[in-house]
Short mmCIF file of C-alpha atoms in Angstrom, two decimals:
data_model
loop_
_atom_site.label_atom_id
_atom_site.label_comp_id
_atom_site.label_asym_id
_atom_site.label_seq_id
_atom_site.Cartn_x
_atom_site.Cartn_y
_atom_site.Cartn_z
CA MET X 1 -4.53 22.84 -11.98
CA SER X 2 -4.56 19.13 -11.11
CA LEU X 3 -4.10 17.55 -7.74
CA THR X 4 -1.90 14.43 -7.29
CA LYS X 5 -1.63 12.13 -4.24
CA LEU X 6 1.86 10.98 -3.39
CA GLU X 7 1.87 8.09 -0.93
CA TYR X 8 5.31 8.08 0.73
CA ILE X 9 6.13 4.55 1.98
CA TRP X 10 8.97 3.49 4.32
CA LEU X 11 10.01 0.93 6.81
CA ASP X 12 9.72 1.81 10.47
CA GLY X 13 12.27 1.08 13.22
CA TYR X 14 10.50 -1.70 15.09
CA GLU X 15 12.53 -4.77 15.85
CA PRO X 16 12.88 -7.69 15.14
CA THR X 17 10.47 -7.05 12.22
CA GLN X 18 10.02 -3.73 10.58
CA SER X 19 6.55 -2.69 9.26
CA LEU X 20 5.49 -0.49 6.35
CA ARG X 21 4.42 2.97 7.16
CA SER X 22 3.00 5.66 4.82
CA LYS X 23 1.75 9.13 4.69
CA THR X 24 0.13 11.06 1.88
CA LEU X 25 1.27 14.32 0.36
CA VAL X 26 -1.06 16.16 -2.04
CA GLU X 27 0.75 18.10 -4.70
CA ARG X 28 -0.52 20.58 -7.37
CA ASP X 29 0.65 20.07 -10.99
CA PHE X 30 2.96 17.19 -10.11
CA GLY X 31 5.33 16.27 -12.93
CA GLY X 32 5.26 12.51 -12.28
CA LYS X 33 9.01 12.00 -11.88
CA LEU X 34 11.17 11.04 -8.96
CA GLU X 35 13.03 14.34 -9.06
CA ASP X 36 9.66 16.11 -8.63
CA CYS X 37 9.12 14.41 -5.22
CA PRO X 38 10.29 16.58 -2.38
CA MET X 39 12.10 15.32 0.72
CA TRP X 40 9.53 15.20 3.57
CA ALA X 41 9.91 15.22 7.32
CA PHE X 42 8.02 13.08 9.86
CA ASP X 43 7.97 12.51 13.57
CA GLY X 44 10.08 9.40 14.14
CA SER X 45 9.09 8.90 17.77
CA SER X 46 5.89 7.06 16.76
CA THR X 47 7.80 4.64 14.49
CA GLU X 48 10.63 3.78 16.80
CA GLN X 49 13.06 5.82 14.77
CA ALA X 50 13.64 8.76 17.18
CA THR X 51 13.27 9.86 20.75
CA GLY X 52 10.55 12.29 21.86
CA GLU X 53 12.85 15.19 22.40
CA ASP X 54 14.66 14.85 18.99
CA SER X 55 12.15 13.19 16.71
CA ASP X 56 12.62 14.77 13.28
CA CYS X 57 13.41 12.25 10.51
CA LEU X 58 13.44 12.75 6.76
CA LEU X 59 11.90 10.67 3.97
CA LYS X 60 14.11 10.69 0.87
CA PRO X 61 12.29 9.43 -2.34
CA VAL X 62 14.19 6.64 -4.09
CA ALA X 63 11.60 5.24 -6.51
CA ILE X 64 8.13 6.22 -7.79
CA TYR X 65 5.37 4.04 -9.26
CA HIS X 66 1.87 4.81 -10.53
CA ASP X 67 -0.68 3.72 -7.89
CA PRO X 68 -2.53 0.88 -9.59
CA CYS X 69 -5.68 1.45 -7.40
CA ARG X 70 -6.11 5.24 -7.59
CA LYS X 71 -6.00 7.78 -10.45
CA ASN X 72 -3.86 10.78 -10.12
CA SER X 73 -1.76 8.95 -7.49
CA PHE X 74 1.74 7.61 -7.08
CA LEU X 75 3.49 5.28 -4.65
CA VAL X 76 6.78 6.85 -3.52
CA MET X 77 9.24 4.41 -2.05
CA THR X 78 11.52 6.24 0.44
CA GLU X 79 14.43 5.69 2.78
CA VAL X 80 14.65 7.23 6.21
CA LEU X 81 17.39 9.79 7.00
CA ASN X 82 18.24 11.53 10.27
CA ALA X 83 17.58 15.31 10.52
CA ASP X 84 21.14 15.94 9.31
CA ALA X 85 20.52 13.89 6.10
CA THR X 86 22.71 10.95 7.22
CA PRO X 87 21.21 7.43 6.87
CA HIS X 88 19.06 6.43 9.84
CA ALA X 89 20.20 3.23 11.69
CA SER X 90 17.00 1.49 10.55
CA ASN X 91 17.77 2.25 6.91
CA GLY X 92 19.09 -1.03 5.57
CA ARG X 93 18.99 0.30 1.98
CA ALA X 94 21.92 2.70 2.81
CA THR X 95 24.21 -0.30 3.46
CA ILE X 96 23.70 -1.62 -0.06
CA GLU X 97 26.47 -0.69 -2.51
CA ASP X 98 25.09 1.13 -5.50
CA ASP X 99 27.96 0.19 -7.78
CA ASP X 100 27.53 -3.67 -7.52
CA ASP X 101 26.33 -5.51 -10.63
CA ASP X 102 23.89 -7.96 -8.87
CA PHE X 103 20.95 -6.91 -11.04
CA ASP X 104 22.60 -6.16 -14.39
CA ASP X 105 20.60 -8.88 -16.13
CA PHE X 106 17.30 -7.85 -14.63
CA ASP X 107 15.18 -5.70 -16.97
CA ASP X 108 12.56 -4.18 -14.69
CA ASP X 109 10.83 -2.38 -17.60
CA ASP X 110 9.66 -5.75 -18.98
CA PHE X 111 8.49 -6.83 -15.51
CA ASP X 112 6.55 -3.61 -14.95
CA ASP X 113 4.81 -3.73 -18.31
CA ASP X 114 3.67 -7.35 -17.82
CA PHE X 115 2.65 -6.77 -14.24
CA ASP X 116 0.69 -3.62 -15.17
CA ASP X 117 -1.24 -5.39 -17.96
CA ASP X 118 -2.12 -8.42 -15.82
CA PHE X 119 -3.07 -6.27 -12.82
CA GLU X 120 -5.27 -3.87 -14.85
CA GLU X 121 -7.12 -6.77 -16.35
CA GLU X 122 -7.82 -8.13 -12.89
CA LEU X 123 -8.94 -4.78 -11.60
CA ASP X 124 -11.28 -4.26 -14.48
CA ASP X 125 -13.14 -7.53 -13.51
CA GLU X 126 -13.26 -6.89 -9.79
CA TYR X 127 -13.48 -3.13 -9.31
CA GLU X 128 -15.42 -0.17 -10.59
CA GLU X 129 -14.29 3.44 -10.89
CA VAL X 130 -15.96 6.05 -8.65
CA GLU X 131 -15.20 9.77 -8.85
CA ASP X 132 -13.87 11.64 -5.84
CA GLU X 133 -12.26 15.07 -5.47
CA PHE X 134 -8.74 13.64 -6.48
CA GLY X 135 -10.00 11.66 -9.51
CA ASP X 136 -11.27 8.21 -9.93
CA VAL X 137 -11.00 5.69 -7.07
CA LEU X 138 -11.45 1.89 -7.65
CA LEU X 139 -14.02 0.19 -5.39
CA PRO X 140 -15.03 -3.60 -5.32
CA VAL X 141 -17.74 -4.55 -7.71
CA THR X 142 -20.85 -5.74 -5.92
CA ASN X 143 -23.73 -7.66 -7.53
CA ASP X 144 -27.00 -6.23 -6.34
CA ASP X 145 -28.70 -9.64 -6.87
CA GLU X 146 -26.42 -11.34 -4.31
CA GLU X 147 -27.10 -11.00 -0.63
CA GLU X 148 -24.27 -9.44 1.36
CA PHE X 149 -24.49 -12.09 4.12
CA PRO X 150 -25.86 -15.67 3.71
CA GLU X 151 -29.22 -16.38 5.29
CA ILE X 152 -29.05 -18.38 8.51
CA SER X 153 -30.84 -21.61 8.42
CA ASP X 154 -33.74 -22.27 10.89
CA GLU X 155 -33.67 -26.13 10.62
CA ASN X 156 -32.16 -26.67 14.16
CA GLU X 157 -33.99 -23.87 15.95
CA GLY X 158 -36.56 -24.74 18.66
CA ASP X 159 -35.78 -28.39 18.90
CA GLY X 160 -32.31 -28.09 20.53
CA GLY X 161 -30.51 -28.92 17.26
CA ASP X 162 -28.08 -31.85 16.98
CA ASP X 163 -27.90 -32.38 20.79
CA ASP X 164 -31.59 -33.37 20.95
CA ASP X 165 -30.96 -35.82 18.19
CA LYS X 166 -28.19 -37.50 20.23
CA ALA X 167 -30.40 -37.64 23.29
CA ASP X 168 -33.20 -39.32 21.32
CA LYS X 169 -30.82 -42.06 20.05
CA ASP X 170 -29.54 -42.75 23.59
CA GLU X 171 -33.02 -43.40 25.00
#
């Protein structure tokens, strides 16, 4: 039995600029496919997507990606629906026509492969793997020989610093 983190990500209802929101679902024996991601409810009153007395909203998964920073984890892109499964007013994705051909020449498989290779090389240089209960987590690499904070210089202490130098020149 393996545990997998699914980080559901959506846009909130704040105006004029929406922000990213997320919440994490832990699944047992997750298959790794979009169709394996369940719809999930959340309280829309804290995201400006519902009133307090009728606050249920749904997160409908629309895309899934391996989380590049955590093992056994996925990023699940979602759109927000009302409790009756109709698109929420803040759901701009629902207004895009699915049958248009705007992206026919775009091959996202090539982009994903190139991005993943470059990103993994960068992660190998800057992060180290640490085991937690869900699998490996990447943490920034630290060099024990380097000090975490630079040492503060004492050259201006006790004599008033630069201000005393100015006073001496004026006299």
